[in-house]
PDB file of C-alpha atoms in Angstrom:
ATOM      1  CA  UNK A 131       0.000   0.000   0.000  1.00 60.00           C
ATOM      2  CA  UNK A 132       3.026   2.078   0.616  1.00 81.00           C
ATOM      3  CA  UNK A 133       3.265   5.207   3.152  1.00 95.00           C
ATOM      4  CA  UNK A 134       4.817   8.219   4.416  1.00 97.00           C
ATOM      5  CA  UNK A 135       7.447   9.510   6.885  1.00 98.00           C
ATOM      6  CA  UNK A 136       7.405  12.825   8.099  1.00 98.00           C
ATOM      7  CA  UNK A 137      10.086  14.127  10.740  1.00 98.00           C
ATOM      8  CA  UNK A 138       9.521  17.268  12.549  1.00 98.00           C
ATOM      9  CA  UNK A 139       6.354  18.214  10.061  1.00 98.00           C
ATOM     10  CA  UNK A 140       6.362  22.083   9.662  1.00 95.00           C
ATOM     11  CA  UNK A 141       3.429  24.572   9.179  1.00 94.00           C
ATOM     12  CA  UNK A 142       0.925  23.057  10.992  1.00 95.00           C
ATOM     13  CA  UNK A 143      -1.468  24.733  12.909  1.00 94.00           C
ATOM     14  CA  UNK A 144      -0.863  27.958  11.648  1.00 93.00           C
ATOM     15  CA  UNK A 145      -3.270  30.526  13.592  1.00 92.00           C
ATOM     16  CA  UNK A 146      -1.267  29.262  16.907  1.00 94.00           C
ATOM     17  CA  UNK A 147       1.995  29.258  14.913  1.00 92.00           C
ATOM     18  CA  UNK A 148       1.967  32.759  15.077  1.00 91.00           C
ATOM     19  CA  UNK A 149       1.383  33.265  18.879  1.00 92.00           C
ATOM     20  CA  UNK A 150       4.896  30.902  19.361  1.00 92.00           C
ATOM     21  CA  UNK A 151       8.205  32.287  19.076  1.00 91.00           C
ATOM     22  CA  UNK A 152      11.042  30.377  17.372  1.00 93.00           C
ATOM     23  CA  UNK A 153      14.154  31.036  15.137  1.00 92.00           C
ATOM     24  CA  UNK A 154      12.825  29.747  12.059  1.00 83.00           C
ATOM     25  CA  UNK A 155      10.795  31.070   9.245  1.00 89.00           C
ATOM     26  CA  UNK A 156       7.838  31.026  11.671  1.00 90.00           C
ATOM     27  CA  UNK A 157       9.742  34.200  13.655  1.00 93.00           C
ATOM     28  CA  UNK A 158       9.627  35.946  10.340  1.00 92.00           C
ATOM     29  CA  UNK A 159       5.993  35.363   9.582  1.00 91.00           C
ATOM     30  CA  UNK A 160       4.921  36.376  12.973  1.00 91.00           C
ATOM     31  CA  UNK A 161       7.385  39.550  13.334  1.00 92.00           C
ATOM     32  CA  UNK A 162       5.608  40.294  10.060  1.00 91.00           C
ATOM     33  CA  UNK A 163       2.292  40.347  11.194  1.00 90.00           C
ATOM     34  CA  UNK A 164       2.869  41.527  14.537  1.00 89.00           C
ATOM     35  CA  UNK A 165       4.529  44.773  12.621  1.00 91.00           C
ATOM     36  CA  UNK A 166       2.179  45.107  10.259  1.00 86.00           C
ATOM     37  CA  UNK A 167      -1.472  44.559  12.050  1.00 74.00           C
ATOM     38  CA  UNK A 168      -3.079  42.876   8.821  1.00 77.00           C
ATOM     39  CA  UNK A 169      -4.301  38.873   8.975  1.00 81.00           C
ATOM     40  CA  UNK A 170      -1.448  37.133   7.130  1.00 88.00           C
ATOM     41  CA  UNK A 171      -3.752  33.696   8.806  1.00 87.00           C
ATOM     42  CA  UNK A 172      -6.175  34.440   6.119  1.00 87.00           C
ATOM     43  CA  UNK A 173      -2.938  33.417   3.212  1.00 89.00           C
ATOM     44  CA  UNK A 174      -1.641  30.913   5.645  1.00 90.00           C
ATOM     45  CA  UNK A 175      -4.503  29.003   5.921  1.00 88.00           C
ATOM     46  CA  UNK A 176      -3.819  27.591   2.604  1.00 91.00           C
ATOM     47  CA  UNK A 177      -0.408  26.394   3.470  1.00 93.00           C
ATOM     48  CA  UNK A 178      -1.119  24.767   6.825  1.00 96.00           C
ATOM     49  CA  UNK A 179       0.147  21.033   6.922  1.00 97.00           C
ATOM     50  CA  UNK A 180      -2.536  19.508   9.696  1.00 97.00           C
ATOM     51  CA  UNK A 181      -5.353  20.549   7.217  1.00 94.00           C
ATOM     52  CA  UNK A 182      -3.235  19.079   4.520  1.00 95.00           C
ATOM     53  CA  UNK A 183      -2.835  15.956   6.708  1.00 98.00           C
ATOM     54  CA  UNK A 184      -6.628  15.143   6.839  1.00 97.00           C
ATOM     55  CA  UNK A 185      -6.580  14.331   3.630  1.00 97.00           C
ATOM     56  CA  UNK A 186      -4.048  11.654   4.006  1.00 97.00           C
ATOM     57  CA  UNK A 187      -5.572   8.176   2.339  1.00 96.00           C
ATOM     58  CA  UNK A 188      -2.126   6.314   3.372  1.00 97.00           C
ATOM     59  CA  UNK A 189      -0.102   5.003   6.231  1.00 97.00           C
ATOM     60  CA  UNK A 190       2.403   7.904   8.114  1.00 98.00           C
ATOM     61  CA  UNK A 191       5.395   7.524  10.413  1.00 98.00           C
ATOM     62  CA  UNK A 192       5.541  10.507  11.999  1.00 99.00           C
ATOM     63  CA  UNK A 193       8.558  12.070  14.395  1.00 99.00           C
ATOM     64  CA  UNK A 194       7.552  14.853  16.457  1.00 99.00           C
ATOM     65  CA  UNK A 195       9.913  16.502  18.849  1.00 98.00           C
ATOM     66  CA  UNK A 196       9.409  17.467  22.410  1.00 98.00           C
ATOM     67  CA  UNK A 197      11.774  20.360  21.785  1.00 98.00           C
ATOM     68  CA  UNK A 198      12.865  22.307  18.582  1.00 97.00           C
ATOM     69  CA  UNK A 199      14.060  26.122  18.469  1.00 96.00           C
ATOM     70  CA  UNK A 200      13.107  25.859  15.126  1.00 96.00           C
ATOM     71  CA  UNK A 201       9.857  23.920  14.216  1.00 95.00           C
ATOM     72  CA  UNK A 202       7.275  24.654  17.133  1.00 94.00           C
ATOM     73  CA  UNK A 203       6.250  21.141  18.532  1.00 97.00           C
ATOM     74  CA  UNK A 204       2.484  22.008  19.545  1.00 97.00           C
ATOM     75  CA  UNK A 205       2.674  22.563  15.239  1.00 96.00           C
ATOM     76  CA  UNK A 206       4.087  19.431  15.019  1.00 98.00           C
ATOM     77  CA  UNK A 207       1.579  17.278  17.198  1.00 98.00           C
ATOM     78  CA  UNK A 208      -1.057  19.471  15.153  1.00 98.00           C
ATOM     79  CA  UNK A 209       0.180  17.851  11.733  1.00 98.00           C
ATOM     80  CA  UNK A 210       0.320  14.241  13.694  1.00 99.00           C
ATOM     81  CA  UNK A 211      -3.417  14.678  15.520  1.00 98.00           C
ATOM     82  CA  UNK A 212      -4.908  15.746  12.230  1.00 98.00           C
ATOM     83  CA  UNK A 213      -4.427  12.051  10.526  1.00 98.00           C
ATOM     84  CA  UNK A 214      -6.873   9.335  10.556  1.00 97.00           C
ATOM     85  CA  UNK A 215      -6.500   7.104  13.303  1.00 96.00           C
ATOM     86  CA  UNK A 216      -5.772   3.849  11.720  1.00 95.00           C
ATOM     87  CA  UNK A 217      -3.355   5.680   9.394  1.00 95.00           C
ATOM     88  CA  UNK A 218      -1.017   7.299  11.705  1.00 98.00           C
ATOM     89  CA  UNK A 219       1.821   5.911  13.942  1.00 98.00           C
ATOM     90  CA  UNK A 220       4.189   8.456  16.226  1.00 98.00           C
ATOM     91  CA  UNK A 221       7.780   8.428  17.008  1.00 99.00           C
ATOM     92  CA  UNK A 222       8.746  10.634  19.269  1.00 99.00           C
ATOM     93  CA  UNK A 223      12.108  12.288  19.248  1.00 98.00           C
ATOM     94  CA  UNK A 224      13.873  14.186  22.574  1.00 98.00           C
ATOM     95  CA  UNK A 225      14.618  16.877  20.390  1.00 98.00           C
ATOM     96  CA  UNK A 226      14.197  18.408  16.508  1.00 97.00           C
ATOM     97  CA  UNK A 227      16.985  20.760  15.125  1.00 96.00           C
ATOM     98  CA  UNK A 228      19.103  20.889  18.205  1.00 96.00           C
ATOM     99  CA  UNK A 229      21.649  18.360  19.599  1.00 96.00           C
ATOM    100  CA  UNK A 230      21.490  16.190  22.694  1.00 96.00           C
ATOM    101  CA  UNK A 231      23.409  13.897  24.233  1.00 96.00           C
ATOM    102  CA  UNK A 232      20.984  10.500  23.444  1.00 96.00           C
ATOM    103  CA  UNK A 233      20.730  11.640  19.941  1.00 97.00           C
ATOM    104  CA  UNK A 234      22.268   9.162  17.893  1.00 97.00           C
ATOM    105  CA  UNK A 235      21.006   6.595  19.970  1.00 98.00           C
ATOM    106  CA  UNK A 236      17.591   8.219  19.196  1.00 97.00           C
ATOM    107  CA  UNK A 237      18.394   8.427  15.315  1.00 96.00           C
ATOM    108  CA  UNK A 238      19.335   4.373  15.193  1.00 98.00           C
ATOM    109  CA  UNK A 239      15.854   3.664  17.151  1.00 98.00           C
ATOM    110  CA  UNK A 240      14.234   5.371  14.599  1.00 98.00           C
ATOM    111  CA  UNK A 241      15.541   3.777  11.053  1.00 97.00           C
ATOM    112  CA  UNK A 242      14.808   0.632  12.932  1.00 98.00           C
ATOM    113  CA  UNK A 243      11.147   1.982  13.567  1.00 97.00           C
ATOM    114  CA  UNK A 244      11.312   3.605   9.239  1.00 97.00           C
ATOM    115  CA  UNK A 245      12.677  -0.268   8.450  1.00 96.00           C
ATOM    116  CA  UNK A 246       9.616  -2.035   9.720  1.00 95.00           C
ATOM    117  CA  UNK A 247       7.103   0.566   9.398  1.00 96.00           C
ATOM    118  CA  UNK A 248       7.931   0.590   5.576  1.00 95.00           C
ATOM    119  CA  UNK A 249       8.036  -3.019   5.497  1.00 92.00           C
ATOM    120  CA  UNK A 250       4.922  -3.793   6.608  1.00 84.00           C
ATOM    121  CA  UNK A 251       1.828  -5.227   4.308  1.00 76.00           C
TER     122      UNK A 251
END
């Protein structure tokens, strides 16, 4: 049937997106509309991964981090909570986009996790 893997899913959730602070592209897009007063959620809406996820129609591995500077967990978990049930399986990693001492420990655990998830029937 094949399936998909995503690792520390961006753009998800995008109204609270902009109420978290981070050092990635979602710090530009909320300095922006913080400095500018206009609804940049009405463009962004378009773009945001968990309503993209609904539509899913195949298995999806999917690695959220409890921390990441960069890619806002709670955005993360949105992308992951917006897939079917029966479609959706979670890894979950210590941390996304910043180093830690378990990490490649964490990284090995996970191809093995990739290596039977893609296996499967």
């Amino acid at each position: 049937m094949g399936g998909v893997h995503l690792q520390v899913p961006t753009f998800g959730h995008q109204a609270l997106r902009l109420t978290l602070p981070c050092i990635g592209s979602g710090e530009a897009v909320r300095v922006f509309q913080s400095q500018h007063g206009f609804h940049v959620i009405d463009t962004l809406a378009y773009y945001d991964a968990a309503s993209a996820a609904r539509h899913l129609r195949i298995p999806a591995l999917v690695a959220v981090a409890l921390f990441d500077p960069i890619v806002s967990p709670p955005g993360q978990f949105a992308v992951f909570n917006a897939i079917a049930e029966p479609l959706k399986r979670l890894f979950v990693l210590q941390t996304g986009h910043f180093g830690h001492a378990g990490q490649q420990q964490q990284l090995w655990e996970m191809k093995r996790e990739l290596a039977s998830f893609f296996m499967e029937p």
